[in-house]
């Protein structure tokens, strides 16, 4: 899975988000061992200190934990992972609704557009 970065936000926060996404999608399964800070930093082409900061934030969020000599591991707490997924989705929905409001759409119009798009997607499958 490639790493990607945008210029409008800090690399550290983008790393946190991308690792969260990898946990949410099962790319990093619960209980799995993460590569070393140096290896992850090299893979993402970022400074190891930046990767360390991102991993420390993920530990603070209880999505990752350290074992003294064994490295870092993804939490096995499925409830914590589900909670993180819900938080991520809520943020995305909030951002979407703000954008739609700025474009002048009302709640009913937004819901109609979502239903229409869902039908299109179902028909394509």
PDB file of C-alpha atoms in Angstrom:
ATOM      1  CA  UNK A   1       0.000   0.000   0.000  1.00  0.00           C
ATOM      2  CA  UNK A   2       1.687   3.229  -1.077  1.00  0.00           C
ATOM      3  CA  UNK A   3       2.145   6.227   1.170  1.00  0.00           C
ATOM      4  CA  UNK A   4       0.896   9.554  -0.125  1.00  0.00           C
ATOM      5  CA  UNK A   5       1.174  13.082   1.251  1.00  0.00           C
ATOM      6  CA  UNK A   6      -0.484  16.389   0.543  1.00  0.00           C
ATOM      7  CA  UNK A   7       1.207  19.745   1.052  1.00  0.00           C
ATOM      8  CA  UNK A   8      -1.645  21.339   2.983  1.00  0.00           C
ATOM      9  CA  UNK A   9      -1.217  19.363   6.242  1.00  0.00           C
ATOM     10  CA  UNK A  10       1.602  18.146   8.432  1.00  0.00           C
ATOM     11  CA  UNK A  11       3.294  14.913   7.389  1.00  0.00           C
ATOM     12  CA  UNK A  12       3.032  13.626  10.957  1.00  0.00           C
ATOM     13  CA  UNK A  13      -0.780  13.919  10.987  1.00  0.00           C
ATOM     14  CA  UNK A  14      -1.015  12.342   7.551  1.00  0.00           C
ATOM     15  CA  UNK A  15       1.079   9.407   8.799  1.00  0.00           C
ATOM     16  CA  UNK A  16      -1.261   8.980  11.775  1.00  0.00           C
ATOM     17  CA  UNK A  17      -4.287   9.000   9.463  1.00  0.00           C
ATOM     18  CA  UNK A  18      -2.745   6.573   6.987  1.00  0.00           C
ATOM     19  CA  UNK A  19      -1.706   4.115   9.699  1.00  0.00           C
ATOM     20  CA  UNK A  20      -5.199   4.409  11.221  1.00  0.00           C
ATOM     21  CA  UNK A  21      -6.614   3.597   7.789  1.00  0.00           C
ATOM     22  CA  UNK A  22      -4.320   0.604   7.466  1.00  0.00           C
ATOM     23  CA  UNK A  23      -5.497  -0.662  10.853  1.00  0.00           C
ATOM     24  CA  UNK A  24      -9.158  -0.022   9.986  1.00  0.00           C
ATOM     25  CA  UNK A  25      -8.940  -1.920   6.700  1.00  0.00           C
ATOM     26  CA  UNK A  26      -7.008  -4.851   8.166  1.00  0.00           C
ATOM     27  CA  UNK A  27      -3.811  -4.120   6.243  1.00  0.00           C
ATOM     28  CA  UNK A  28      -2.282  -4.142   9.732  1.00  0.00           C
ATOM     29  CA  UNK A  29      -4.426  -6.795  11.454  1.00  0.00           C
ATOM     30  CA  UNK A  30      -5.161  -6.685  15.198  1.00  0.00           C
ATOM     31  CA  UNK A  31      -2.168  -7.962  17.154  1.00  0.00           C
ATOM     32  CA  UNK A  32       0.214  -7.712  14.209  1.00  0.00           C
ATOM     33  CA  UNK A  33       3.755  -6.468  14.679  1.00  0.00           C
ATOM     34  CA  UNK A  34       4.643  -3.237  12.908  1.00  0.00           C
ATOM     35  CA  UNK A  35       7.952  -2.776  11.153  1.00  0.00           C
ATOM     36  CA  UNK A  36      10.588  -0.763  13.003  1.00  0.00           C
ATOM     37  CA  UNK A  37      10.422   3.022  13.052  1.00  0.00           C
ATOM     38  CA  UNK A  38      13.406   3.168  10.732  1.00  0.00           C
ATOM     39  CA  UNK A  39      11.897   0.683   8.268  1.00  0.00           C
ATOM     40  CA  UNK A  40       8.490   2.393   8.244  1.00  0.00           C
ATOM     41  CA  UNK A  41      10.150   5.778   7.786  1.00  0.00           C
ATOM     42  CA  UNK A  42      12.217   4.477   4.897  1.00  0.00           C
ATOM     43  CA  UNK A  43       9.147   2.909   3.275  1.00  0.00           C
ATOM     44  CA  UNK A  44       7.161   6.170   3.632  1.00  0.00           C
ATOM     45  CA  UNK A  45      10.209   8.254   2.676  1.00  0.00           C
ATOM     46  CA  UNK A  46       9.961  10.419   5.805  1.00  0.00           C
ATOM     47  CA  UNK A  47      12.294  11.348   8.629  1.00  0.00           C
ATOM     48  CA  UNK A  48      12.428   8.627  11.346  1.00  0.00           C
ATOM     49  CA  UNK A  49      11.663  11.291  13.983  1.00  0.00           C
ATOM     50  CA  UNK A  50       8.434  12.132  12.136  1.00  0.00           C
ATOM     51  CA  UNK A  51       7.441   8.458  12.023  1.00  0.00           C
ATOM     52  CA  UNK A  52       8.322   8.086  15.709  1.00  0.00           C
ATOM     53  CA  UNK A  53       6.062  11.028  16.543  1.00  0.00           C
ATOM     54  CA  UNK A  54       3.194   9.493  14.548  1.00  0.00           C
ATOM     55  CA  UNK A  55       3.598   6.130  16.261  1.00  0.00           C
ATOM     56  CA  UNK A  56       3.704   7.814  19.675  1.00  0.00           C
ATOM     57  CA  UNK A  57       0.392   9.497  18.823  1.00  0.00           C
ATOM     58  CA  UNK A  58      -1.089   6.139  17.811  1.00  0.00           C
ATOM     59  CA  UNK A  59       0.067   4.729  21.144  1.00  0.00           C
ATOM     60  CA  UNK A  60      -1.618   7.630  22.922  1.00  0.00           C
ATOM     61  CA  UNK A  61      -4.784   6.761  20.981  1.00  0.00           C
ATOM     62  CA  UNK A  62      -4.380   3.134  22.153  1.00  0.00           C
ATOM     63  CA  UNK A  63      -4.299   1.786  18.607  1.00  0.00           C
ATOM     64  CA  UNK A  64      -0.682   0.655  18.922  1.00  0.00           C
ATOM     65  CA  UNK A  65       1.298  -0.527  21.931  1.00  0.00           C
ATOM     66  CA  UNK A  66       4.981  -1.210  22.564  1.00  0.00           C
ATOM     67  CA  UNK A  67       6.510  -4.321  24.018  1.00  0.00           C
ATOM     68  CA  UNK A  68       9.886  -3.541  25.495  1.00  0.00           C
ATOM     69  CA  UNK A  69      12.137  -5.650  23.294  1.00  0.00           C
ATOM     70  CA  UNK A  70       9.698  -6.964  20.698  1.00  0.00           C
ATOM     71  CA  UNK A  71       8.586  -3.741  18.991  1.00  0.00           C
ATOM     72  CA  UNK A  72       5.224  -2.142  18.357  1.00  0.00           C
ATOM     73  CA  UNK A  73       1.975  -4.009  17.829  1.00  0.00           C
ATOM     74  CA  UNK A  74      -1.509  -3.119  16.651  1.00  0.00           C
ATOM     75  CA  UNK A  75      -4.053  -3.325  19.452  1.00  0.00           C
ATOM     76  CA  UNK A  76      -6.072  -6.514  19.722  1.00  0.00           C
ATOM     77  CA  UNK A  77      -8.981  -4.503  21.148  1.00  0.00           C
ATOM     78  CA  UNK A  78     -11.586  -4.833  18.387  1.00  0.00           C
ATOM     79  CA  UNK A  79     -13.814  -2.354  20.232  1.00  0.00           C
ATOM     80  CA  UNK A  80     -11.080   0.287  20.098  1.00  0.00           C
ATOM     81  CA  UNK A  81     -10.596  -0.323  16.371  1.00  0.00           C
ATOM     82  CA  UNK A  82     -14.356  -0.075  15.738  1.00  0.00           C
ATOM     83  CA  UNK A  83     -14.487   3.131  17.772  1.00  0.00           C
ATOM     84  CA  UNK A  84     -11.660   4.611  15.677  1.00  0.00           C
ATOM     85  CA  UNK A  85     -13.490   3.625  12.480  1.00  0.00           C
ATOM     86  CA  UNK A  86     -16.662   5.361  13.674  1.00  0.00           C
ATOM     87  CA  UNK A  87     -14.724   8.503  14.644  1.00  0.00           C
ATOM     88  CA  UNK A  88     -13.092   8.565  11.206  1.00  0.00           C
ATOM     89  CA  UNK A  89     -16.423   8.165   9.425  1.00  0.00           C
ATOM     90  CA  UNK A  90     -18.058  10.874  11.560  1.00  0.00           C
ATOM     91  CA  UNK A  91     -15.287  13.317  10.629  1.00  0.00           C
ATOM     92  CA  UNK A  92     -15.685  12.480   6.932  1.00  0.00           C
ATOM     93  CA  UNK A  93     -19.456  12.923   7.102  1.00  0.00           C
ATOM     94  CA  UNK A  94     -19.114  16.225   8.956  1.00  0.00           C
ATOM     95  CA  UNK A  95     -16.667  17.511   6.344  1.00  0.00           C
ATOM     96  CA  UNK A  96     -18.950  16.336   3.514  1.00  0.00           C
ATOM     97  CA  UNK A  97     -22.000  18.020   5.042  1.00  0.00           C
ATOM     98  CA  UNK A  98     -20.076  21.275   5.502  1.00  0.00           C
ATOM     99  CA  UNK A  99     -19.016  21.207   1.847  1.00  0.00           C
ATOM    100  CA  UNK A 100     -22.568  20.505   0.711  1.00  0.00           C
ATOM    101  CA  UNK A 101     -23.911  23.366   2.852  1.00  0.00           C
ATOM    102  CA  UNK A 102     -21.328  25.724   1.325  1.00  0.00           C
ATOM    103  CA  UNK A 103     -22.597  24.663  -2.091  1.00  0.00           C
ATOM    104  CA  UNK A 104     -26.114  25.574  -1.015  1.00  0.00           C
ATOM    105  CA  UNK A 105     -27.654  22.110  -0.669  1.00  0.00           C
ATOM    106  CA  UNK A 106     -30.356  21.454   1.914  1.00  0.00           C
ATOM    107  CA  UNK A 107     -30.612  18.278   4.002  1.00  0.00           C
ATOM    108  CA  UNK A 108     -33.297  16.667   1.807  1.00  0.00           C
ATOM    109  CA  UNK A 109     -31.353  17.439  -1.372  1.00  0.00           C
ATOM    110  CA  UNK A 110     -28.223  15.868   0.109  1.00  0.00           C
ATOM    111  CA  UNK A 111     -30.102  12.712   1.096  1.00  0.00           C
ATOM    112  CA  UNK A 112     -31.675  12.482  -2.382  1.00  0.00           C
ATOM    113  CA  UNK A 113     -28.252  12.797  -4.019  1.00  0.00           C
ATOM    114  CA  UNK A 114     -26.844  10.094  -1.754  1.00  0.00           C
ATOM    115  CA  UNK A 115     -29.731   7.742  -2.587  1.00  0.00           C
ATOM    116  CA  UNK A 116     -29.320   8.417  -6.315  1.00  0.00           C
ATOM    117  CA  UNK A 117     -25.598   7.709  -6.163  1.00  0.00           C
ATOM    118  CA  UNK A 118     -26.163   4.558  -4.145  1.00  0.00           C
ATOM    119  CA  UNK A 119     -28.580   3.295  -6.819  1.00  0.00           C
ATOM    120  CA  UNK A 120     -26.057   4.035  -9.547  1.00  0.00           C
ATOM    121  CA  UNK A 121     -23.363   2.194  -7.619  1.00  0.00           C
ATOM    122  CA  UNK A 122     -25.629  -0.824  -6.998  1.00  0.00           C
ATOM    123  CA  UNK A 123     -26.562  -0.960 -10.695  1.00  0.00           C
ATOM    124  CA  UNK A 124     -22.885  -0.947 -11.698  1.00  0.00           C
ATOM    125  CA  UNK A 125     -22.161  -3.998  -9.568  1.00  0.00           C
TER     126      UNK A 125
END
